[in-house]
Coordinates of C-alpha atoms in Angstrom, one line a residue:
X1 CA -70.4 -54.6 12.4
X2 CA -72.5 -55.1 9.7
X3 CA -71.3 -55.5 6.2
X4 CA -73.6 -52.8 4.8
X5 CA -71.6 -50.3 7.0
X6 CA -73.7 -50.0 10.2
X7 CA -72.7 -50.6 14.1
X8 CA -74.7 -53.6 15.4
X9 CA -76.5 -53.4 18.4
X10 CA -77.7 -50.2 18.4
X11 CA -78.5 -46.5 16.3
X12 CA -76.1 -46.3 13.3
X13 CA -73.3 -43.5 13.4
X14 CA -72.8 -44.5 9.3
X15 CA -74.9 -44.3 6.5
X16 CA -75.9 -47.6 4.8
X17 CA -74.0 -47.0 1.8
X18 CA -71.1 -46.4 3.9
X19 CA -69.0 -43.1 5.2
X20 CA -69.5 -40.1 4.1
X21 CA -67.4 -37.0 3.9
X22 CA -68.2 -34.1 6.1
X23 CA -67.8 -30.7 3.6
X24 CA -69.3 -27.3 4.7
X25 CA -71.8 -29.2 7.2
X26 CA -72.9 -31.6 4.9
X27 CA -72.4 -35.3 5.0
X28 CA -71.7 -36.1 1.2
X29 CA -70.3 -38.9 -1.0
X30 CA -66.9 -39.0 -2.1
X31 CA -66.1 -38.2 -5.9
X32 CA -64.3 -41.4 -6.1
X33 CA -67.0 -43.7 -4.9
X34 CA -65.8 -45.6 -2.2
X35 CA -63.2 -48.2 -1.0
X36 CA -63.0 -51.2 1.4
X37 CA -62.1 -51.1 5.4
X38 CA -61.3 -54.5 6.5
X39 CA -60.9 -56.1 9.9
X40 CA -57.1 -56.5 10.4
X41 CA -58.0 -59.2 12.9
X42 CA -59.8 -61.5 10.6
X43 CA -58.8 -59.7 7.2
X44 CA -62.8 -59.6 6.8
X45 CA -64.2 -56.5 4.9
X46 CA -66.5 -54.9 7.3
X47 CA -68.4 -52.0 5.1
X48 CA -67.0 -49.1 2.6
X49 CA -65.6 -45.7 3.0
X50 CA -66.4 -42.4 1.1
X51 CA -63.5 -42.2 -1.5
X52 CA -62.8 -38.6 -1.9
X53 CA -61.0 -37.0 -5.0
X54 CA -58.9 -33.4 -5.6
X55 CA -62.4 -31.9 -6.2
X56 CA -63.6 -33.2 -2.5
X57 CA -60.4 -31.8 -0.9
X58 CA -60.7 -28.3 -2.9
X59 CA -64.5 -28.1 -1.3
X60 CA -63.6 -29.0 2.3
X61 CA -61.0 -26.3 1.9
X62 CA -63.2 -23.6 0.6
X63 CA -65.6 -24.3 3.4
X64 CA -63.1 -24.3 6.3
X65 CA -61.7 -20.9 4.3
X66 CA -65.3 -19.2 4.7
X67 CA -65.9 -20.6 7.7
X68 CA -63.3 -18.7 9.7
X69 CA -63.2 -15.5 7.5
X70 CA -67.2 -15.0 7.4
X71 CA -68.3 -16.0 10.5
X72 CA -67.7 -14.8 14.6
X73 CA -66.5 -18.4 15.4
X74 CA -62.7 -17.5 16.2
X75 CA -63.7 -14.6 18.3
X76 CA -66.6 -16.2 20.1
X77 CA -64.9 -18.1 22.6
X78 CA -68.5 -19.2 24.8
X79 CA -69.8 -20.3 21.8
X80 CA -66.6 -22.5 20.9
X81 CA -66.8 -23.8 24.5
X82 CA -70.3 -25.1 24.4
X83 CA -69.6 -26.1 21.3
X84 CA -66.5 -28.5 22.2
X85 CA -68.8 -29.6 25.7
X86 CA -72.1 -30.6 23.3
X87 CA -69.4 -32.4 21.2
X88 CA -68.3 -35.0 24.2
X89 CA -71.4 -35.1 25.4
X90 CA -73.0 -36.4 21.8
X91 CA -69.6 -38.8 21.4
X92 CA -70.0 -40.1 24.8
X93 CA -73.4 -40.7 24.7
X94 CA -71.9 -43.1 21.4
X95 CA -69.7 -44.6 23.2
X96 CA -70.2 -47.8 22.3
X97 CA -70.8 -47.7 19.0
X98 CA -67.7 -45.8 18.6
X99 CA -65.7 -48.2 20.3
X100 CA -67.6 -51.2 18.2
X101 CA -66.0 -48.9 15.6
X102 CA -62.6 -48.8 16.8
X103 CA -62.0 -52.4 17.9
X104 CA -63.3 -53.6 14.8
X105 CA -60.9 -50.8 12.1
X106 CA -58.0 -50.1 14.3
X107 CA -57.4 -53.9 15.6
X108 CA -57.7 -51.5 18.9
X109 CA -58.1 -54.0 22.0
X110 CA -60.8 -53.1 24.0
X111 CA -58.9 -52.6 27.1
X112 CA -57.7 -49.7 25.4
X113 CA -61.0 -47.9 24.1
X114 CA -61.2 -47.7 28.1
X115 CA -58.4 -45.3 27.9
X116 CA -56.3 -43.5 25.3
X117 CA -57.6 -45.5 22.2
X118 CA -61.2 -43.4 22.9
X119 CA -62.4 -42.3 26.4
X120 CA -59.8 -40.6 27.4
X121 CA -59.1 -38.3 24.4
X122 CA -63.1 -38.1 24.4
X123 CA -63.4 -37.1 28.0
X124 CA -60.3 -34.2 26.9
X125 CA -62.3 -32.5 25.0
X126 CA -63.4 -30.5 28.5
X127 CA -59.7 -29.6 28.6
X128 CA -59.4 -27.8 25.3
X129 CA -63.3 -26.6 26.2
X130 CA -61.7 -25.0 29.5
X131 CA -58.7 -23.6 28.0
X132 CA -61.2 -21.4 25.2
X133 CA -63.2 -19.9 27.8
X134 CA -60.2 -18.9 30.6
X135 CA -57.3 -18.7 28.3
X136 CA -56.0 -14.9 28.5
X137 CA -56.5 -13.8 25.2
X138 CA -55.2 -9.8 25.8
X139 CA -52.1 -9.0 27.9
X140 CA -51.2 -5.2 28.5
X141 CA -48.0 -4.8 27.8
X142 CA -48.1 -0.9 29.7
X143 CA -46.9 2.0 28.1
X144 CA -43.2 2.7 26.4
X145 CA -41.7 5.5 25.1
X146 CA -39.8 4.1 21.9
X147 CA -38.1 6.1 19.6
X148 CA -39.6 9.1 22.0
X149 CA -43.1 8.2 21.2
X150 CA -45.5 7.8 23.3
X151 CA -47.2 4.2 23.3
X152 CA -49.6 1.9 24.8
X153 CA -49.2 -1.9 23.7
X154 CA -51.4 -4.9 23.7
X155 CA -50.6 -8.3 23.0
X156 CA -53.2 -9.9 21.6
X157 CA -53.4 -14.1 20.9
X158 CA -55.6 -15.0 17.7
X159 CA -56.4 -18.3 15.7
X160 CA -53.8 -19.0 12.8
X161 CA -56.6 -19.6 10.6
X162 CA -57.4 -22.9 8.5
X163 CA -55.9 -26.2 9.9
X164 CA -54.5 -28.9 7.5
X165 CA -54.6 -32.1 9.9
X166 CA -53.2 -35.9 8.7
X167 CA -53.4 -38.3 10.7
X168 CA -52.5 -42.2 11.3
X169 CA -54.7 -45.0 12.2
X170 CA -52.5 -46.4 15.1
X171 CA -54.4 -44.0 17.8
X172 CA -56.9 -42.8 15.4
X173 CA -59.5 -41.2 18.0
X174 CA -56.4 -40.2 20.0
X175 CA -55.0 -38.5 17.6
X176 CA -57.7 -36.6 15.8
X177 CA -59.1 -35.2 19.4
X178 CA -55.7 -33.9 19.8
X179 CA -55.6 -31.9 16.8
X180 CA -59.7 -30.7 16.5
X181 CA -60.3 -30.2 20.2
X182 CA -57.3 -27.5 20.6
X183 CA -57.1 -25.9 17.1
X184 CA -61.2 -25.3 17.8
X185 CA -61.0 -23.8 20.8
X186 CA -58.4 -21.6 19.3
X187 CA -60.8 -20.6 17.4
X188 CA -59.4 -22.2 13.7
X189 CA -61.0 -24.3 11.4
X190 CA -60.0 -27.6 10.5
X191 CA -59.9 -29.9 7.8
X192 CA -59.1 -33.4 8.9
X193 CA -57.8 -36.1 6.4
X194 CA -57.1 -39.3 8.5
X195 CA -55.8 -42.5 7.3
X196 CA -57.0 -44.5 4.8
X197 CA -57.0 -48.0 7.4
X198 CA -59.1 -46.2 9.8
X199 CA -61.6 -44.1 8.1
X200 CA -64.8 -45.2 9.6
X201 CA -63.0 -43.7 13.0
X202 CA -63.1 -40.2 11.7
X203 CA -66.1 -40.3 9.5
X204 CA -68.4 -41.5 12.4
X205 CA -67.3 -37.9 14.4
X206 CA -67.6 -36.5 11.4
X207 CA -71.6 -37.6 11.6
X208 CA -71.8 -36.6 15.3
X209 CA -70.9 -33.0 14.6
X210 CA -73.3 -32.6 12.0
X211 CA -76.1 -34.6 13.0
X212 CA -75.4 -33.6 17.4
X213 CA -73.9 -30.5 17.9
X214 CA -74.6 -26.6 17.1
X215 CA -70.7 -26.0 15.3
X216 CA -71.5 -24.5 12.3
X217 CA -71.1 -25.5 8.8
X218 CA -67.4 -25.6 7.2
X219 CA -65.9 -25.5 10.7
X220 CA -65.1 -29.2 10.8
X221 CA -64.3 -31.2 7.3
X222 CA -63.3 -34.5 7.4
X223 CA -62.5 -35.7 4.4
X224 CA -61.2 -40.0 3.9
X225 CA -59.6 -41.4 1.1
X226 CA -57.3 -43.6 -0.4
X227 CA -55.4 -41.2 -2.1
X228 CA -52.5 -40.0 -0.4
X229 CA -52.2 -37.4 -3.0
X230 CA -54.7 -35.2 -1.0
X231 CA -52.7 -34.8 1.8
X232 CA -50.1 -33.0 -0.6
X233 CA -53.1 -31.1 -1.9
X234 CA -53.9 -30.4 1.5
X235 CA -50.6 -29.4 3.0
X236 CA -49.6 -26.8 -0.3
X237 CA -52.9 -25.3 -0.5
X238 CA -52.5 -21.2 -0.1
X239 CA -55.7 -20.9 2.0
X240 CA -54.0 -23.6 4.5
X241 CA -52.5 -21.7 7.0
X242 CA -51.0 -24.5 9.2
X243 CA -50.6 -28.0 8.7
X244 CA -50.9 -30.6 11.9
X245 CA -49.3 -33.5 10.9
X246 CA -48.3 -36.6 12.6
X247 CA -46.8 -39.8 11.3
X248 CA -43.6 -41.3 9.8
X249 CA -40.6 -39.2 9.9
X250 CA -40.2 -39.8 6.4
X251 CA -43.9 -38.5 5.6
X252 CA -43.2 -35.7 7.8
X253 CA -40.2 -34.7 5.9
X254 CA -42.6 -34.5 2.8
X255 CA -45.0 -32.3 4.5
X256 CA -42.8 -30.0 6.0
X257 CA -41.5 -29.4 2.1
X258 CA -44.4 -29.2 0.6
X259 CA -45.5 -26.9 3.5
X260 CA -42.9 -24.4 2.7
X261 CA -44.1 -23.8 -0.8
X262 CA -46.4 -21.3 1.0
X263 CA -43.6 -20.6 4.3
X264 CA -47.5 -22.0 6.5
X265 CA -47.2 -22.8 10.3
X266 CA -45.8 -26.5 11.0
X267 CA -46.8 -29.0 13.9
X268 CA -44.7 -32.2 12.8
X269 CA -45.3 -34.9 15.7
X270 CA -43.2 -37.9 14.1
X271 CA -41.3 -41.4 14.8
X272 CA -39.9 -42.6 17.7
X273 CA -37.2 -45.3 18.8
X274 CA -37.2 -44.4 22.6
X275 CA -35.0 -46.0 24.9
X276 CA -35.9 -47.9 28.7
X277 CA -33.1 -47.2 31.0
X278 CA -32.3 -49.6 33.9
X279 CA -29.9 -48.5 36.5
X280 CA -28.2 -51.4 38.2
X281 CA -30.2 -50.0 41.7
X282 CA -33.5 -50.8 40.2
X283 CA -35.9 -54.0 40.4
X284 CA -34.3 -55.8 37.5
X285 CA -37.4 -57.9 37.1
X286 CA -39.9 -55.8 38.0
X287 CA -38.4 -53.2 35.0
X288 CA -37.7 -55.4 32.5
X289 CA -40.8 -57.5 32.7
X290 CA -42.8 -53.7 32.4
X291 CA -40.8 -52.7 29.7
X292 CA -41.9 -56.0 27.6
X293 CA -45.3 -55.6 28.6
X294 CA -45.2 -52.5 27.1
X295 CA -43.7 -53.0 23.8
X296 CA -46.6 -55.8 23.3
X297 CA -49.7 -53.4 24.0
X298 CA -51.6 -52.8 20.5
X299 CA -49.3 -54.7 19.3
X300 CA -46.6 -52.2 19.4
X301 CA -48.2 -49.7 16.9
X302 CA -47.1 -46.8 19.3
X303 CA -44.8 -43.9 18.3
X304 CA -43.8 -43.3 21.9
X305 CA -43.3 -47.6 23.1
X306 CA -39.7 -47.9 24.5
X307 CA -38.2 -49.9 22.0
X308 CA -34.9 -50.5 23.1
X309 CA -34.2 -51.8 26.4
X310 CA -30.7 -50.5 27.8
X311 CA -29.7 -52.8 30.8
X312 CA -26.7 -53.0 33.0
X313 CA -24.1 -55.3 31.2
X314 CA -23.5 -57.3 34.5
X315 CA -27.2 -58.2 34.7
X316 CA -27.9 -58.8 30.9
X317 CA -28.6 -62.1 30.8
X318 CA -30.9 -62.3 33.8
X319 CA -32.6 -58.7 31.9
X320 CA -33.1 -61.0 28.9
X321 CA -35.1 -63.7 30.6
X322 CA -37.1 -61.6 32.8
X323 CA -38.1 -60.0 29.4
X324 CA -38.5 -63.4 27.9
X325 CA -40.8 -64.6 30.4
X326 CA -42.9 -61.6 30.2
X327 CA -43.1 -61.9 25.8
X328 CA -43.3 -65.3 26.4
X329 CA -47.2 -65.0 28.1
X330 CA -48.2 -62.6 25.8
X331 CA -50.6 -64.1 23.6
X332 CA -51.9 -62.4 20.6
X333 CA -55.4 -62.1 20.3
X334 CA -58.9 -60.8 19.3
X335 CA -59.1 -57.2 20.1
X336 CA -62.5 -58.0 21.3
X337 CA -61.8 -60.2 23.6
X338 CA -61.6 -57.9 27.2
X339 CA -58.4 -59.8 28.2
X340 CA -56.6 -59.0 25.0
X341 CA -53.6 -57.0 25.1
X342 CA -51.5 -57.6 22.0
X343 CA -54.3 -57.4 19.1
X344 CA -53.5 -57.3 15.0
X345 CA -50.8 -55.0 13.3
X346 CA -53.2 -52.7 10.8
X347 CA -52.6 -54.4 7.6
X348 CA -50.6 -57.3 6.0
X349 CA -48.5 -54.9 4.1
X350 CA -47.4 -53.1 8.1
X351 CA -47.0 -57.3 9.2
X352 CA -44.6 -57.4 6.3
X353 CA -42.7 -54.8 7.2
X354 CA -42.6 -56.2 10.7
X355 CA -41.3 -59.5 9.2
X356 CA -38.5 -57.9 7.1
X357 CA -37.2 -56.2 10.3
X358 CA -36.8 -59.6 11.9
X359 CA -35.2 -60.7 8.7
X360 CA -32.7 -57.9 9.2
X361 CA -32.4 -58.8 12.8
X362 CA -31.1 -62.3 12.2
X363 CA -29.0 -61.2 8.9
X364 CA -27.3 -58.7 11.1
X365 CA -26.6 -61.3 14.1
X366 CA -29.3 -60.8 16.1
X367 CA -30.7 -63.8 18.3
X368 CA -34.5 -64.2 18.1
X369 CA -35.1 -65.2 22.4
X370 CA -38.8 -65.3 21.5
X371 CA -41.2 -64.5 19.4
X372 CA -40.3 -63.8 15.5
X373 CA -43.0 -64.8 13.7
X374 CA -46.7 -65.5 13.3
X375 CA -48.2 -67.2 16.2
X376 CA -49.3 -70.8 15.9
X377 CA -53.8 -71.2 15.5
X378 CA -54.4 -67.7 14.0
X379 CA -54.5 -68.4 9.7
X380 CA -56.1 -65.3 9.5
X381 CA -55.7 -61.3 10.9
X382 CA -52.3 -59.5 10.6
X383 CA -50.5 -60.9 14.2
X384 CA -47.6 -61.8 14.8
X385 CA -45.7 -62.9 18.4
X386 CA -44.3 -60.5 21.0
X387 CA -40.6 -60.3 20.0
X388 CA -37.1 -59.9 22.1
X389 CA -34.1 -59.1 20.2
X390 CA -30.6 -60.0 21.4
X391 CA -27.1 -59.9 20.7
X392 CA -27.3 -56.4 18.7
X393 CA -25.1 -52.9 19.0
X394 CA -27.4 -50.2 19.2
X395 CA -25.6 -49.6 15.6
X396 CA -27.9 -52.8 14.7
X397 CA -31.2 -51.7 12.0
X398 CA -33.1 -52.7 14.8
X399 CA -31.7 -50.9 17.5
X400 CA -32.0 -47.8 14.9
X401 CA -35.1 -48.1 12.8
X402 CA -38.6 -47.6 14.2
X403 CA -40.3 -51.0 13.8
X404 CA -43.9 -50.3 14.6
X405 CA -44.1 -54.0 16.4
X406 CA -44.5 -55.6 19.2
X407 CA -40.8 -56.0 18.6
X408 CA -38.0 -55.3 21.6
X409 CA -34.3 -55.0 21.5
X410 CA -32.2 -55.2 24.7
X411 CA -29.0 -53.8 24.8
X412 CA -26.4 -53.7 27.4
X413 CA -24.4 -50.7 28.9
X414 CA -21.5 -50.0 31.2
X415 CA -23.4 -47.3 33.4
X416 CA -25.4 -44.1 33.8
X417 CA -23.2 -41.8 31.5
X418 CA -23.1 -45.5 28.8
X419 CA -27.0 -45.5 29.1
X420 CA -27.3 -41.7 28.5
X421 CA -25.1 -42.1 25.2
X422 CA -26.3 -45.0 24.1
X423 CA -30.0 -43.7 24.5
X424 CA -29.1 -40.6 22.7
X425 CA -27.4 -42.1 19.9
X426 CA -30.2 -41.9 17.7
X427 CA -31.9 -39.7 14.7
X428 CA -34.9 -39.8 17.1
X429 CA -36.3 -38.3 20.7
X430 CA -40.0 -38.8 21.7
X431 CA -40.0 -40.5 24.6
X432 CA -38.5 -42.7 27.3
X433 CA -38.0 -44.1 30.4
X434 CA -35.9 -45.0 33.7
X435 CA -36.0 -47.2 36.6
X436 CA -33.8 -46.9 39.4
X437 CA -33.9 -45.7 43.4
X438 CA -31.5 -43.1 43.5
X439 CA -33.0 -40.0 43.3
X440 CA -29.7 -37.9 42.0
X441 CA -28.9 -40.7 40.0
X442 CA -32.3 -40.7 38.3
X443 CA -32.0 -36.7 37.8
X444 CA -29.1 -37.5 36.2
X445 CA -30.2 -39.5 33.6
X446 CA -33.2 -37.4 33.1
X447 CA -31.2 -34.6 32.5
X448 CA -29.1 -35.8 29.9
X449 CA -31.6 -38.3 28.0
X450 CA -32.4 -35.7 25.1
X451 CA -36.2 -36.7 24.6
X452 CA -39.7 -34.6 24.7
X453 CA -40.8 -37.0 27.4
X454 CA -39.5 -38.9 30.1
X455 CA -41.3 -41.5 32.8
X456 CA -39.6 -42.9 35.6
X457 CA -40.4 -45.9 37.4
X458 CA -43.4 -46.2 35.4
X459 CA -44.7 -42.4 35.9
X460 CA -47.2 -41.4 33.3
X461 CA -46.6 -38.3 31.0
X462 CA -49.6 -38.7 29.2
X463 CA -52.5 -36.4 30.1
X464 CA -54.7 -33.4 28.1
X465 CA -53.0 -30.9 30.5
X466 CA -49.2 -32.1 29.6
X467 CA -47.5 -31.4 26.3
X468 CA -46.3 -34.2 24.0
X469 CA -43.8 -33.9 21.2
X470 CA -40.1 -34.9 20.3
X471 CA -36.5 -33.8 20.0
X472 CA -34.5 -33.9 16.9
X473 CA -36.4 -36.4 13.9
X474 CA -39.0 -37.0 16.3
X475 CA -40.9 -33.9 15.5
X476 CA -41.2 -30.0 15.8
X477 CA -43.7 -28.1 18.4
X478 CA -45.8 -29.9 21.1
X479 CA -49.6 -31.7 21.1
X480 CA -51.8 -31.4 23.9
X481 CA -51.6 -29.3 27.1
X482 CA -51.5 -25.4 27.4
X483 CA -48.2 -25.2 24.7
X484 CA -50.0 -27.7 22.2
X485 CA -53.2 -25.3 22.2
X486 CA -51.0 -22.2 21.8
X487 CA -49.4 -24.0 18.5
X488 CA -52.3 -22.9 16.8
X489 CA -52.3 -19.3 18.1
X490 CA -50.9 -16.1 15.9
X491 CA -49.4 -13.1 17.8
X492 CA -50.1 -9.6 17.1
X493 CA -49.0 -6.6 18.8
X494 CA -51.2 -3.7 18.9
X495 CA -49.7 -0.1 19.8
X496 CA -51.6 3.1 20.2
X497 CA -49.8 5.9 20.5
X498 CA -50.8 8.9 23.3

């Protein structure tokens, strides 16, 4: 990337001066100048964002508000269709510019782009596309006689309206497909605010849809910033009619409050402290060495990583070194770099968070096996090592706390019914998994594990047609798949009498 803000290499997604904001159709400045985005692999700054301000937010509102009451796009579902198809085909045809984008912002290995950090959710966009054109918008309901009158009802499935969405930077292409591609096709319109660490990710979509596709003016706002107070603005607003949010549980907390100022629609997907169960029938090494490998990949900036390893008690020392062994080869490196796997955390104030936890860690009793600090050669970027944790009660900060790391705690327990308590004794439940070769066993455990999603022996939950979302803190509602699409549907009744 060059400094001035453009992708190298090929046709410029950004202006020179930097990102703009996309209000009403129109790619403008922000009315705060603009701010830094730095490299969080080599702390370099690699171009400027738009800066928006209240006055920026208040616009991209008012567009998204006329947008959907003035114009046929929520009841045009074609239109919306082709409009969502001409949108992957302009990003894909980007491709690699967008991922230039990513690698560089995000600290995103490429590996990754390959997948969910960009191709994938890019290629989804058919999903939601599918689901606008075939979704069954009318159901007759038949005729009743209520209160001895005569009636013939119709349910009927409509947009909620304008879409607040927030997102983080950890999956930021991820993420912000999940919430435009099904709260279009719904037929709402969306303003987008998306983190401050990743902003060039949204803007350069933001410069597709106006510059590549046919979806009209005010339909799509992206709007960057520093200013986290626009998200507040955002989420209270009285022409808001729903509010997308996913991050911290904390944040979430803050949205859902200032949400109910106005009693609007809430999607909360939040944090996540998921637990990897091994039954003392499974592949000890084989599932422990996975479930370190996992807690590495982008570095563990992943709501949904399995954090805590639960292993049998008889086996925990050999669980620990399979783990260690696996940590232990796990070399942070340039995202760039095709054979990287653990990149950069975002930004030295999330590597200082990182570092406190392992403070905690040791304070508390923990044993550091390996990892726990910055790795040896790399004086610049935001790494640090692939960690294990031992020695620490799931009572342990660590064992309770979502890290955001590529941070892992093992923990032993004294059987199926131990695992499922000790997996459930948490404020949190996004996700998890379990490896074993009992099948009743296995059903078992899934059954009782109270979490939104569950693999076992390394089955994959994720996909556009599957619903993701959490129990308890982790969330409320689901993303993706036919019940995240119908999160942003209203239902009305209609009854005719005769």
């Amino acid at each position: 990337m060059g400094g001035d803000g453009r992708a190298t290499g090929g046709r410029s997604l950004l202006p020179a001066d930097g990102s703009r904001l996309l209000i009403g159709g129109k790619l403008v400045t922000g009315g705060d100048g603009v701010f830094a985005t730095v490299n969080p692999a080599t702390e370099a700054v690699i171009g400027q964002a738009a800066n928006a301000n209240g006055a920026d937010m208040d616009a991209a509102i008012a567009a998204a508000r006329t947008a959907f009451d003035d114009t046929d796009w929520s009841r045009d579902h074609v239109f919306r269709a082709r409009c969502l198809e001409q949108l992957r085909t302009a990003l894909q045809a980007n491709i690699d510019e967008l991922r230039e984008i990513t690698v560089a912002e995000a600290g995103a290995p490429t590996m990754l782009t390959r997948g969910p950090q960009l191709e994938g959710p890019v290629a989804d966009l058919s999903y939601s596309a599918s689901l606008a054109e075939t979704y069954s918008w009318e159901t007759d309901l038949g005729t009743a006689t209520p209160m001895g009158i005569k009636s013939h009802r119709v349910l009927r499935r409509e947009a909620v309206g304008v879409v607040g969405a927030i997102t983080p930077w950890n999956f930021p292409h991820q993420i912000n497909f999940a919430k435009l591609g099904p709260a279009l096709a719904a037929g709402n319109t969306v303003v987008l605010k998306p983190a401050p660490d990743t902003p060039w990710c949204a803007a350069a979509v933001g410069a597709i849809i106006a510059e590549q596709t046919d979806i009209p003016p005010g339909v799509v706002n992206i709007v960057t910033s520093t200013d986290h107070g626009l998200g507040a603005q955002l989420t209270a607003d009285p022409r808001v009619d729903m509010i997308s949010f996913t991050g911290s549980t904390q944040t979430g907390r803050s949205v859902m409050t200032g949400a109910a100022t106005t009693l609007k629609k809430t999607f909360l997907e939040l944090g996540g402290k998921s637990a990897f169960i091994v039954l003392d029938d499974a592949n000890i090494v084989g599932a422990c060495s996975v479930a370190a490998f996992s807690v590495a990949v982008h570095a563990g900036q992943g709501c949904a990583l399995t954090t805590r390893l639960l292993v049998p008690r008889a086996i925990y020392d050999e669980a620990i070194q399979a783990a260690a062994a696996t940590l232990s080869g796990i070399v942070p490196g340039d995202p760039a770099d095709a054979r990287t796997v653990c990149g950069p955390l975002i930004s030295e104030r999330q590597r200082a968070r990182v570092e406190r936890y392992l403070e905690i860690a040791r304070a508390e009793g923990g044993r550091i096996v390996v990892g726990g600090g910055r790795p040896a050669g790399r004086e610049r970027g935001y790494f640090i090592e692939p960690t294990l944790i031992a020695d620490v009660p799931n009572t342990a900060t660590v064992a309770r706390e979502e890290i955001f790391g590529p941070v892992l705690v093992v923990i032993p327990h004294d059987g199926d019914d131990d695992a499922i308590r000790i997996a459930n004794d948490s404020p949190y439940g996004l996700s998890g998994s379990v490896w074993g070769t009992d099948p009743d066993r296995i059903r078992h455990v899934t059954n009782g594990v109270r979490t939104g999603t569950i693999g076992v022996n390394g089955g994959i939950w994720y996909s556009a047609d599957a619903p993701f979302g959490g129990y308890k803190q982790s969330g409320i509602g689901r993303e993706m798949g036919l019940a995240g699409f119908e999160e942003y549907l209203e239902t009305k009744l209609v009854a005719t009498a005769g």
